[in-house]
mmCIF file of C-alpha atoms and ligand atoms in Angstrom:
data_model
loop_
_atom_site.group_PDB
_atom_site.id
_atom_site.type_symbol
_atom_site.label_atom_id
_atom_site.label_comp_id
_atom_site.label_asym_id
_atom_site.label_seq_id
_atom_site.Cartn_x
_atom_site.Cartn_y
_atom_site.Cartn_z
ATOM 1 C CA UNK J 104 -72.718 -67.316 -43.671
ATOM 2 C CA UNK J 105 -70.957 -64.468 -41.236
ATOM 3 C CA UNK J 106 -73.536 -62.906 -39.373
ATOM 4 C CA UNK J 107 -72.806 -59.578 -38.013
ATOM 5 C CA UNK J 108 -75.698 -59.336 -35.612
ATOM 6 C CA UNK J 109 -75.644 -55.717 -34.090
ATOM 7 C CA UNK J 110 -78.645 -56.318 -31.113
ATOM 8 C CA UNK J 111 -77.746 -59.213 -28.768
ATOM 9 C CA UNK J 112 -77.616 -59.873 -24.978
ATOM 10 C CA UNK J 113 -74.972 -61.974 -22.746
ATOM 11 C CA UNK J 114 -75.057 -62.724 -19.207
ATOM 12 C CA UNK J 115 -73.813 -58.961 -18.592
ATOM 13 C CA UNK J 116 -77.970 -58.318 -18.922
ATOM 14 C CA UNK J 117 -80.086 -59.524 -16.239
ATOM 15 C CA UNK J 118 -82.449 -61.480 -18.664
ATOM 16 C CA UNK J 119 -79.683 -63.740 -20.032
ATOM 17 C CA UNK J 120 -77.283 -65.888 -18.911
ATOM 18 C CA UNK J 121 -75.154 -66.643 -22.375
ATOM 19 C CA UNK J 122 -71.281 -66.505 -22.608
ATOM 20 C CA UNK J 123 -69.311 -64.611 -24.540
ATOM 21 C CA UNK J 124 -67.506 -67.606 -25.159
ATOM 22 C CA UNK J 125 -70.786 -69.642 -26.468
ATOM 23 C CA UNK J 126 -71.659 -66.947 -28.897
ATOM 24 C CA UNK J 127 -68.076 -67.259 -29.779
ATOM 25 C CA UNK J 128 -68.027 -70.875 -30.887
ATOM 26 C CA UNK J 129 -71.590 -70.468 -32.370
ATOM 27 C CA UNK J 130 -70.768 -67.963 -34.908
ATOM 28 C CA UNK J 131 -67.284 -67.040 -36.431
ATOM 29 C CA UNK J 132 -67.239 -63.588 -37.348
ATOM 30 C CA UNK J 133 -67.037 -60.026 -35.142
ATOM 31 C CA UNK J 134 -69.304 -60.020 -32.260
ATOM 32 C CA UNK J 135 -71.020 -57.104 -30.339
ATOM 33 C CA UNK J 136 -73.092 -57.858 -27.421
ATOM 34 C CA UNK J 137 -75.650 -54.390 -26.641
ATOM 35 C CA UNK J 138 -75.875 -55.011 -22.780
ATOM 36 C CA UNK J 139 -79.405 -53.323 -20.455
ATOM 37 C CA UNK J 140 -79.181 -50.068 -19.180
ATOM 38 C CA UNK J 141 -82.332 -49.546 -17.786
ATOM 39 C CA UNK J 142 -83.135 -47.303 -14.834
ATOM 40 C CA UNK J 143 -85.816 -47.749 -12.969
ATOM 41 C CA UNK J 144 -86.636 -50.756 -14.406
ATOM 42 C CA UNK J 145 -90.401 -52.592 -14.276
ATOM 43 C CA UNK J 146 -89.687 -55.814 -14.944
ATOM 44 C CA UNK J 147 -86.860 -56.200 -12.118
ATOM 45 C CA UNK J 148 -89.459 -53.745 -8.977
ATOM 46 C CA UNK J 149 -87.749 -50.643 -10.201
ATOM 47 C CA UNK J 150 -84.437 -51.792 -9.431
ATOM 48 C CA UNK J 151 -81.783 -50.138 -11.806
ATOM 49 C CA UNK J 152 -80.342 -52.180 -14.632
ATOM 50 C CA UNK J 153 -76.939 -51.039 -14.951
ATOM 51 C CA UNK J 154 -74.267 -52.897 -16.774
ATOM 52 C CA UNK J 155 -71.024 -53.452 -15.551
ATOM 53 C CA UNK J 156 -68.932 -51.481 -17.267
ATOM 54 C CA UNK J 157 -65.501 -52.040 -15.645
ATOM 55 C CA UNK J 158 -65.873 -56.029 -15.392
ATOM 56 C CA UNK J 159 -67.846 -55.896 -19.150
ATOM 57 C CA UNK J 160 -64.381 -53.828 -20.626
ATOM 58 C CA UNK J 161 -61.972 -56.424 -18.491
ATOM 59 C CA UNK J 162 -64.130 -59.555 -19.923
ATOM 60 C CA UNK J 163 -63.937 -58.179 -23.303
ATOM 61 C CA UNK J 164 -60.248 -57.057 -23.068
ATOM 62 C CA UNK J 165 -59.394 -60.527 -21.831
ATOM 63 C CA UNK J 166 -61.161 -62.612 -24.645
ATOM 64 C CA UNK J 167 -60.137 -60.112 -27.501
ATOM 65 C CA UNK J 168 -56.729 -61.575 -26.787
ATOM 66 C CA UNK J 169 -57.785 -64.968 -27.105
ATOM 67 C CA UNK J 170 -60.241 -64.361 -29.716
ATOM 68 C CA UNK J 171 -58.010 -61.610 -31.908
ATOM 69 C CA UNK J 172 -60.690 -58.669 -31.919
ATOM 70 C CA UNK J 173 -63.702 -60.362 -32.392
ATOM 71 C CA UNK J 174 -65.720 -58.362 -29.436
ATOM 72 C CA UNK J 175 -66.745 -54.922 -30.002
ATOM 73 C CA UNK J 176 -68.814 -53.294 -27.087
ATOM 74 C CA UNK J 177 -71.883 -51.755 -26.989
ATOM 75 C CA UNK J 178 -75.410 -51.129 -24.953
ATOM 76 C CA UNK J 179 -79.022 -50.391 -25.441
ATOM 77 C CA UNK J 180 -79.998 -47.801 -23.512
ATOM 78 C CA UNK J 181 -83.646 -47.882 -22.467
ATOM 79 C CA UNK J 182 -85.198 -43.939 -22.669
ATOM 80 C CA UNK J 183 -87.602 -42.753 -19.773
ATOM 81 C CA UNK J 184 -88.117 -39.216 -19.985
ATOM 82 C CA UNK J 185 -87.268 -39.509 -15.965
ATOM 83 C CA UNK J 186 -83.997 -41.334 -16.555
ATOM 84 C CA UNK J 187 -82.931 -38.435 -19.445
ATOM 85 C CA UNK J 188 -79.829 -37.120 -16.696
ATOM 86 C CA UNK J 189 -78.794 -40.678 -15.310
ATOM 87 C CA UNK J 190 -78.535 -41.756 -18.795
ATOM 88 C CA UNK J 191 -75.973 -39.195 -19.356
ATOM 89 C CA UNK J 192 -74.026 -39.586 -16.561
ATOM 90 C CA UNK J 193 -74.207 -42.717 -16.951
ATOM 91 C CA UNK J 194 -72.900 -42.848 -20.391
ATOM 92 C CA UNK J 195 -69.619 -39.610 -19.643
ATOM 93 C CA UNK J 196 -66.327 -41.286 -19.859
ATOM 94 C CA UNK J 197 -67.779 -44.818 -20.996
ATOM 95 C CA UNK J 198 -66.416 -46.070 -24.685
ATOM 96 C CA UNK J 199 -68.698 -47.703 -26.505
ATOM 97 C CA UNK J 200 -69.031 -49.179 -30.192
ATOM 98 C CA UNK J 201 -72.218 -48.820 -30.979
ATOM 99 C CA UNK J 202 -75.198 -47.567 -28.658
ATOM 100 C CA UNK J 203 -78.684 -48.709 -29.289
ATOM 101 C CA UNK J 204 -81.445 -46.565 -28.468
ATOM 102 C CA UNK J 205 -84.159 -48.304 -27.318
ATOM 103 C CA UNK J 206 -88.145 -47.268 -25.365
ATOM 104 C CA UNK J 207 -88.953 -50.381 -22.909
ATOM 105 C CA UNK J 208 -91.129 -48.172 -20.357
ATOM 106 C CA UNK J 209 -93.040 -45.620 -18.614
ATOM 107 C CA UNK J 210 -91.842 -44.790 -15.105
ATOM 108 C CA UNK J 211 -95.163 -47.467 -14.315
ATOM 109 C CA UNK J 212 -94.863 -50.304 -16.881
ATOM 110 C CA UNK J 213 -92.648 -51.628 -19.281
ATOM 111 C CA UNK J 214 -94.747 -52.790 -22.746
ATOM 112 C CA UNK J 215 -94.529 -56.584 -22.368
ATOM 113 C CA UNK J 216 -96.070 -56.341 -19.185
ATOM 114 C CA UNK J 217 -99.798 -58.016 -19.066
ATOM 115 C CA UNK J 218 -101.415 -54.849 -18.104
ATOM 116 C CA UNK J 219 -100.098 -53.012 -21.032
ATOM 117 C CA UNK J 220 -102.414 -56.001 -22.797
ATOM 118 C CA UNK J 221 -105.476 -54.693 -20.966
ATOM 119 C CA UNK J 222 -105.188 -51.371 -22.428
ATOM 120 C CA UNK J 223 -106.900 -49.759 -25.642
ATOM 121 C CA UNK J 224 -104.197 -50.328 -28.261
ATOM 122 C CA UNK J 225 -104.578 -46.707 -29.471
ATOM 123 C CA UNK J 226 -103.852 -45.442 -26.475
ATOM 124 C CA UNK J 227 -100.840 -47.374 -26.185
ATOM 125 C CA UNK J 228 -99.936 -46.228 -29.482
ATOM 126 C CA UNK J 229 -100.916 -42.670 -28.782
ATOM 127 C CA UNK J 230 -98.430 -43.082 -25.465
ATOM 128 C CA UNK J 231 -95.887 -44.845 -27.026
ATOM 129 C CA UNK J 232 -95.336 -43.620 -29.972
ATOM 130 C CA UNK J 233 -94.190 -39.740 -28.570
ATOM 131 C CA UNK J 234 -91.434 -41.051 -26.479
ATOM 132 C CA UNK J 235 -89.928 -42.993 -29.342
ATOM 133 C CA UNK J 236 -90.619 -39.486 -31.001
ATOM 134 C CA UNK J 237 -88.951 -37.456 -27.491
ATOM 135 C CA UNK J 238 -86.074 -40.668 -26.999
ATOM 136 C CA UNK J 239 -84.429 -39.975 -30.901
ATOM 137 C CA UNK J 240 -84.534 -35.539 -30.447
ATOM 138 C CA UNK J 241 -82.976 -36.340 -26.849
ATOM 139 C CA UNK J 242 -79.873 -38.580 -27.613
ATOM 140 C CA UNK J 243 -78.073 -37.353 -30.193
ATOM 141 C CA UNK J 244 -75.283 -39.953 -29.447
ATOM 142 C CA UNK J 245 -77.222 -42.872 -30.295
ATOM 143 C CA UNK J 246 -76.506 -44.818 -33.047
ATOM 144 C CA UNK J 247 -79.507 -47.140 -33.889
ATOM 145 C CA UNK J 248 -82.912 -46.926 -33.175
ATOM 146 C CA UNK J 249 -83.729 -50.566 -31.940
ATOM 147 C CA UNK J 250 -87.340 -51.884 -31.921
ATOM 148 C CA UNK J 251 -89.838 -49.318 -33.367
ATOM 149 C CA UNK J 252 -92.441 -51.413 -32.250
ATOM 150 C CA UNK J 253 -91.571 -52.765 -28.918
ATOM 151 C CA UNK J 254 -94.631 -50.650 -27.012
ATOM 152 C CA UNK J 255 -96.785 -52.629 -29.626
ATOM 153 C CA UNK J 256 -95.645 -56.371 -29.347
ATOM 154 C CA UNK J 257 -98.235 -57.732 -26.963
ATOM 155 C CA UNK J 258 -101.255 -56.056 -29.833
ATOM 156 C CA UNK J 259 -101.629 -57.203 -33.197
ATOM 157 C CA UNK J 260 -101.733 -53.910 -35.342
ATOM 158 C CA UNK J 261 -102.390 -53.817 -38.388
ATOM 159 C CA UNK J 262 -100.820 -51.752 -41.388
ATOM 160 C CA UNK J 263 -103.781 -49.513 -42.049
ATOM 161 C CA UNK J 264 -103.686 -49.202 -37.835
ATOM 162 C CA UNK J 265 -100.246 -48.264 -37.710
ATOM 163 C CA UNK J 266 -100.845 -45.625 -40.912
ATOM 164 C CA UNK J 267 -103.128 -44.195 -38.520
ATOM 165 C CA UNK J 268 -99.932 -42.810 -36.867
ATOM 166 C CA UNK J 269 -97.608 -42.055 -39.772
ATOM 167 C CA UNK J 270 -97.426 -38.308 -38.963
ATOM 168 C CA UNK J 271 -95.357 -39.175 -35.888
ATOM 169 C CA UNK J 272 -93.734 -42.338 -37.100
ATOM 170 C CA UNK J 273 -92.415 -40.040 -40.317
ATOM 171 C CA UNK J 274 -90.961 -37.564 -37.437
ATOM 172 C CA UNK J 275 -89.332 -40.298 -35.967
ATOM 173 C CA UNK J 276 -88.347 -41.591 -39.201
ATOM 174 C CA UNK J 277 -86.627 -38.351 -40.216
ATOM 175 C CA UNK J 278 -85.174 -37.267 -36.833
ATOM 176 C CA UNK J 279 -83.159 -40.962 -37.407
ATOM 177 C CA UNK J 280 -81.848 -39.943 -40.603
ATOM 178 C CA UNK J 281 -80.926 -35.824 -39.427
ATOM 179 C CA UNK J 282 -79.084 -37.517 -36.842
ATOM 180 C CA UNK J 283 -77.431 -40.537 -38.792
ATOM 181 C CA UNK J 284 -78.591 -42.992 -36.922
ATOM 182 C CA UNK J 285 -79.520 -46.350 -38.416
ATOM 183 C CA UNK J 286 -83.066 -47.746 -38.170
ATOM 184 C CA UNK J 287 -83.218 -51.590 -37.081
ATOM 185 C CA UNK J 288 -84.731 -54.498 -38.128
ATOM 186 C CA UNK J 289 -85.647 -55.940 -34.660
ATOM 187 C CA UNK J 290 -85.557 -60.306 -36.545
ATOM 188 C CA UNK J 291 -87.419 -60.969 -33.166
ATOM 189 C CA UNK J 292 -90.042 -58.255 -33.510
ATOM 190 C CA UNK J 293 -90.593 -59.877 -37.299
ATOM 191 C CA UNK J 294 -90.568 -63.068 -37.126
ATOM 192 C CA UNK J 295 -91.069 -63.718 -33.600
ATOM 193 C CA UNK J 296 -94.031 -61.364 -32.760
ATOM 194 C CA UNK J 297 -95.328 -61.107 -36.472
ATOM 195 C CA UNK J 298 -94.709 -57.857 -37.390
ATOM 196 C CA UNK J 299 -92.749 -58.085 -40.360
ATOM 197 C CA UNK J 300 -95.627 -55.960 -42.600
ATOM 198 C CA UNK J 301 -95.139 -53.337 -40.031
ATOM 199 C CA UNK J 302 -91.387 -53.294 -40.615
ATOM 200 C CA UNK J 303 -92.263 -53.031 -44.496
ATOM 201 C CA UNK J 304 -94.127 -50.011 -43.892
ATOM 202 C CA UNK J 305 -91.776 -48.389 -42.104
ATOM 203 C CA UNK J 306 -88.980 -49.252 -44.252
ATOM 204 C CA UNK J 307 -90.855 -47.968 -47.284
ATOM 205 C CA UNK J 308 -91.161 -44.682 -45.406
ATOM 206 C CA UNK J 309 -87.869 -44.294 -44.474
ATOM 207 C CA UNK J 310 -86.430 -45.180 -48.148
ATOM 208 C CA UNK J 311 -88.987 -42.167 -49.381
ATOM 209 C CA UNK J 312 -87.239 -39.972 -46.635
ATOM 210 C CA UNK J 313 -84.136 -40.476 -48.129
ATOM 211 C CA UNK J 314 -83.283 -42.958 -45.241
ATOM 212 C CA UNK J 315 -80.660 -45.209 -45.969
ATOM 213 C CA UNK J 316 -79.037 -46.806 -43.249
ATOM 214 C CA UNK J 317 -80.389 -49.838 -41.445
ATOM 215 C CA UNK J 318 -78.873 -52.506 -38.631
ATOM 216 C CA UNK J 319 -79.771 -55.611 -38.342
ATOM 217 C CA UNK J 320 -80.401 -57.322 -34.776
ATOM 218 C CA UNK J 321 -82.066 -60.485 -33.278
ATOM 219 C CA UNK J 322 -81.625 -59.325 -29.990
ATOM 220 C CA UNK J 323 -80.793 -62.667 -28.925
ATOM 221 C CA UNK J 324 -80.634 -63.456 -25.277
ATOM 222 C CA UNK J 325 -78.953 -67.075 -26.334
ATOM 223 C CA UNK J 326 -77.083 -68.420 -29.159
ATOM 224 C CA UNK J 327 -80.295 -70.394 -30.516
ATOM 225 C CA UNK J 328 -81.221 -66.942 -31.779
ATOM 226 C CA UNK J 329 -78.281 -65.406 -32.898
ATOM 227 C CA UNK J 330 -78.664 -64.395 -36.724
ATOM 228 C CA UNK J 331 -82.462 -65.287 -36.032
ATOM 229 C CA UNK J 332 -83.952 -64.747 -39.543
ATOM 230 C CA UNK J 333 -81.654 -62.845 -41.219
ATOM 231 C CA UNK J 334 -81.843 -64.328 -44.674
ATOM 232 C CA UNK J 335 -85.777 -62.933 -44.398
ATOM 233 C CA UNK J 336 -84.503 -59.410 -43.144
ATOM 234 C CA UNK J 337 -81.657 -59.095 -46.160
ATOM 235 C CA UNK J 338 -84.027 -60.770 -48.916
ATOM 236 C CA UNK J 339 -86.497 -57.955 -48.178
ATOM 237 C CA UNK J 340 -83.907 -55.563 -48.000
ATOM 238 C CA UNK J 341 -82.858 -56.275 -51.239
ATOM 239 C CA UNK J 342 -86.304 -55.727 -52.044
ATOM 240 C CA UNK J 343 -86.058 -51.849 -51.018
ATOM 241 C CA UNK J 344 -83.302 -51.802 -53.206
ATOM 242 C CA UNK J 345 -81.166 -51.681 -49.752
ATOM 243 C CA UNK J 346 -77.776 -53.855 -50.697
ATOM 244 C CA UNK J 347 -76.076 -52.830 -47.351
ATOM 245 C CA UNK J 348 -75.914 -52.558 -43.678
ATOM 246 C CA UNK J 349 -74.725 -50.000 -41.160
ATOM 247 C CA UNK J 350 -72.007 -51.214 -38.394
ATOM 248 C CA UNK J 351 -70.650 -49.565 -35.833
ATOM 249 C CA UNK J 352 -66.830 -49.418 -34.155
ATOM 250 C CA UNK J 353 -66.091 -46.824 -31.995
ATOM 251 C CA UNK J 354 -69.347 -45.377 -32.805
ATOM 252 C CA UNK J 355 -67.773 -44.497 -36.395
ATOM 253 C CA UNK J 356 -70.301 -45.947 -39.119
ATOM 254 C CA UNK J 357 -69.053 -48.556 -41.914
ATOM 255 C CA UNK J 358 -71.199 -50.312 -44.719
ATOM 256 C CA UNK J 359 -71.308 -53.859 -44.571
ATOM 257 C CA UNK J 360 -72.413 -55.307 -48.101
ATOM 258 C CA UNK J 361 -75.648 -57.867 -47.357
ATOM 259 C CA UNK J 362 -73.670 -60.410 -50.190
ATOM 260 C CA UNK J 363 -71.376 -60.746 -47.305
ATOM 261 C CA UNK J 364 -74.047 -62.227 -45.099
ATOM 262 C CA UNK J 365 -75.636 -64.518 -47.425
ATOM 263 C CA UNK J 366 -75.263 -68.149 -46.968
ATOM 264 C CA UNK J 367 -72.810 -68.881 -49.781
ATOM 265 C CA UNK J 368 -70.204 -67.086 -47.886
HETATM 266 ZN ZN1 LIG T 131 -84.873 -53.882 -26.127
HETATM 267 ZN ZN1 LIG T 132 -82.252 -55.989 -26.521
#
């Protein structure tokens, strides 16, 4: 089985400390690590999480020679509506394969913080759910959408809950697929936090949209969960009549075929 895992973290993020070199050996196929960039970011006092770009490029130029183009480059940039022109900037003149768009935090809290856990889960939802909507009209350059339900993890919401909120989760839907970008199915967010119904639901909204194109990511901060739960993911793929995934080089979409991820290959 080749995994092509398009959401993963090395030690080029501040929350992991895995090497290129480990993911290498773990898994044979093309690799692209989607480092932090988070501004102002809660879970670090408001320090900045910026990655490296010039010593992330020379790493990745260095092992591609070893490793004959197996790294691709890429980062998940975390929206705040106060970080919108740092972003940018941040971004002019950088090269990236894919970029991962991604809603961690207010300018107060990121969502896996324990007082998000203290709050009304409607409210959350009600906060959480607009800057999804605000991060996917504001970056046209991003390729995936990345964890639809991160502001939800620490709650367990239910299907009929999160129906509650399709008007603005069909926006989001739809402003994903006006600005071909692929939606992804966060394995972590599945079958880590349980929300694998919720995924369903949204995936059976975005195939009646007309949505088409979906990525695949653990977001693995260590090899043990690389490719975490992928034969689940493409199995219920297959079940939205979905036979493919969207990967990115040089930001330039291909289709992968699931069949090519499937363990008899
Ligand atoms: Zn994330
Ligand atoms: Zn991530």
């Amino acid at each position: 089985m080749t995994v092509y895992d398009q959401h993963m973290h090395t030690l080029f993020s501040p929350d992991s400390s895995e090497t290129f070199e480990e993911y290498l050996k773990h898994s044979p196929g093309v690799l692209v690590t989607t480092e932090h960039l988070d501004f102002n970011d809660r879970f670090r006092e408001g320090k900045d999480t910026l990655l490296d770009y010039e010593q992330y490029s020379a790493t990745i130029d260095q092992l591609n020679e070893s490793y004959p183009n197996r790294i691709r480059k890429g980062i998940e940039i975390g929206y705040t509506k106060e970080s919108y022109e740092r972003i940018q900037n941040y971004l002019t003149g950088k090269e990236f394969d894919v970029q991962l768009l991604s809603v961690h935090q207010t300018n107060e809290y990121d969502f896996l913080q324990p007082i998000v856990k203290e709050k009304d889960v409607q409210d959350v939802m009600d906060e959480y759910f607009p800057l999804l909507l605000e991060a996917v009209t504001r970056f046209p350059t991003a390729n995936v959408l990345a964890h639809f339900d991160y502001g939800i993890r620490l709650f367990n919401v239910s299907v009929a809950e999160l129906q509650g909120h399709q008007t603005i989760l069909k926006q989001v839907l739809q402003k994903v697929i006006d600005k071909q970008m692929a939606f992804e199915l966060n394995t972590r967010s599945m079958y880590q936090y349980g929300n694998v119904a919720l995924y369903e639901q949204m995936i059976d909204w975005y195939v009646a949209l007309g949505g088409k194109s979906v990525s695949l990511g653990s977001d693995a901060h260590s090899t043990d969960y690389y490719g975490y739960h992928f034969e689940d993911a493409i199995a219920l793929l297959e079940k939205y009549g979905i036979s493919s995934v969207t990967v990115f080089e040089k930001q330039q979409p291909t289709q992968l075929p699931l069949s090519k991820m499937k363990k008899s290959n």
